[in-house]
């Protein structure tokens, strides 16, 4: 399913013009797992901007406009103050910058928990204003009725169980979940509940590995792991984490680059050249035509 396309270098910085190409659909992602088995794991990364989406699109089955943008883009202390407007602005940018991956937009805290009707109003607005194909929301059994309500009305839902960052104040932190038998059983029941309710896939975040393995084996829908297990049906990471944009690296993140160093070094060279009047050179300036 993944990575047979090349980077589209034809798109311009100012006006990205995606090639017409058929996007992966929600049924294609759900049916990627056949009779409980996934041959090739699904690839998902977060994306928040059009250019980032252009660069990631060729390599990913799904792009997630995660509410982690609160911390990553806006420097907020948690995802709790992320707004609908933020999610819609970044969601629309990612849809504009991609043409192959399925784009999923996170529902922000407070936009869906009160009732299925509230969730429908928020999710339909996100889909109408961004052009995304699906939304993601956090919660298991407590959200089952809402997931059934949305799915039955044309809104595909990716669920998110285990470590659910919007519940950080209930959980008491961002540590791994499922170490006690009680919590283990609860997370497994959450996964089953969202699958029964009609979610097309579920993110399992920060759970001890046996939970991720059991959930992947028992659910018909794809289980996308983050801090979970290589046996999941797919994996997701926050792109800036895997690119090494931050010094703090959680255990479950693998850094594939050290972009923080690359950016800092480039800025230092630029600053030195500006101060020495070594930039711009004649190559970078315009002269009158004779
Ligand atoms: O907000 C986010 O980026 C997420 C992923 C970490 C799964 O929910």
Coordinates of C-alpha atoms and ligand atoms in Angstrom, one line a residue, residues 44-48 64-72 79 87 106 136 138 158 160 163 165-166 203-205 224-226 236-239 241 252, ligand 1:
X44 CA 1.0 7.3 9.5
X45 CA 2.8 10.5 10.5
X46 CA 1.5 13.8 11.8
X47 CA 1.5 16.8 9.5
X48 CA 0.5 20.4 10.3
X64 CA -2.8 12.9 11.0
X65 CA -3.4 16.5 11.8
X66 CA -2.9 15.8 15.4
X67 CA -3.8 18.2 18.3
X68 CA -0.2 17.7 19.3
X69 CA 0.2 20.8 17.1
X70 CA -0.6 22.7 20.3
X71 CA 2.8 21.8 21.8
X72 CA 4.7 21.4 18.6
X79 CA -3.3 19.8 24.0
X87 CA -7.4 22.3 13.8
X106 CA -8.1 15.5 15.5
X136 CA -10.0 11.2 15.4
X138 CA -9.9 10.2 22.2
X158 CA -10.5 6.9 14.1
X160 CA -7.6 6.7 20.3
X163 CA -2.6 7.1 26.9
X165 CA -3.3 13.1 26.2
X166 CA -6.5 15.2 26.5
X203 CA -4.7 4.5 17.8
X204 CA -3.2 2.6 20.8
X205 CA -0.9 5.1 22.5
X224 CA -2.1 2.0 14.9
X225 CA 0.5 2.0 17.6
X226 CA 2.6 4.7 19.1
X236 CA 2.3 6.7 13.9
X237 CA 4.9 9.2 15.2
X238 CA 4.8 12.9 15.6
X239 CA 6.9 14.0 12.6
X241 CA 9.9 14.0 17.1
X252 CA 9.0 5.3 22.1
Ligands
LIG1 O1 -2.1 14.5 18.4 C1 -1.3 13.6 17.9 O2 -0.3 13.9 17.3 C2 -1.7 12.2 18.2 C3 -0.8 11.2 17.8 C4 0.4 11.2 18.7 C5 -1.4 9.8 17.7 O3 -2.8 12.0 18.6

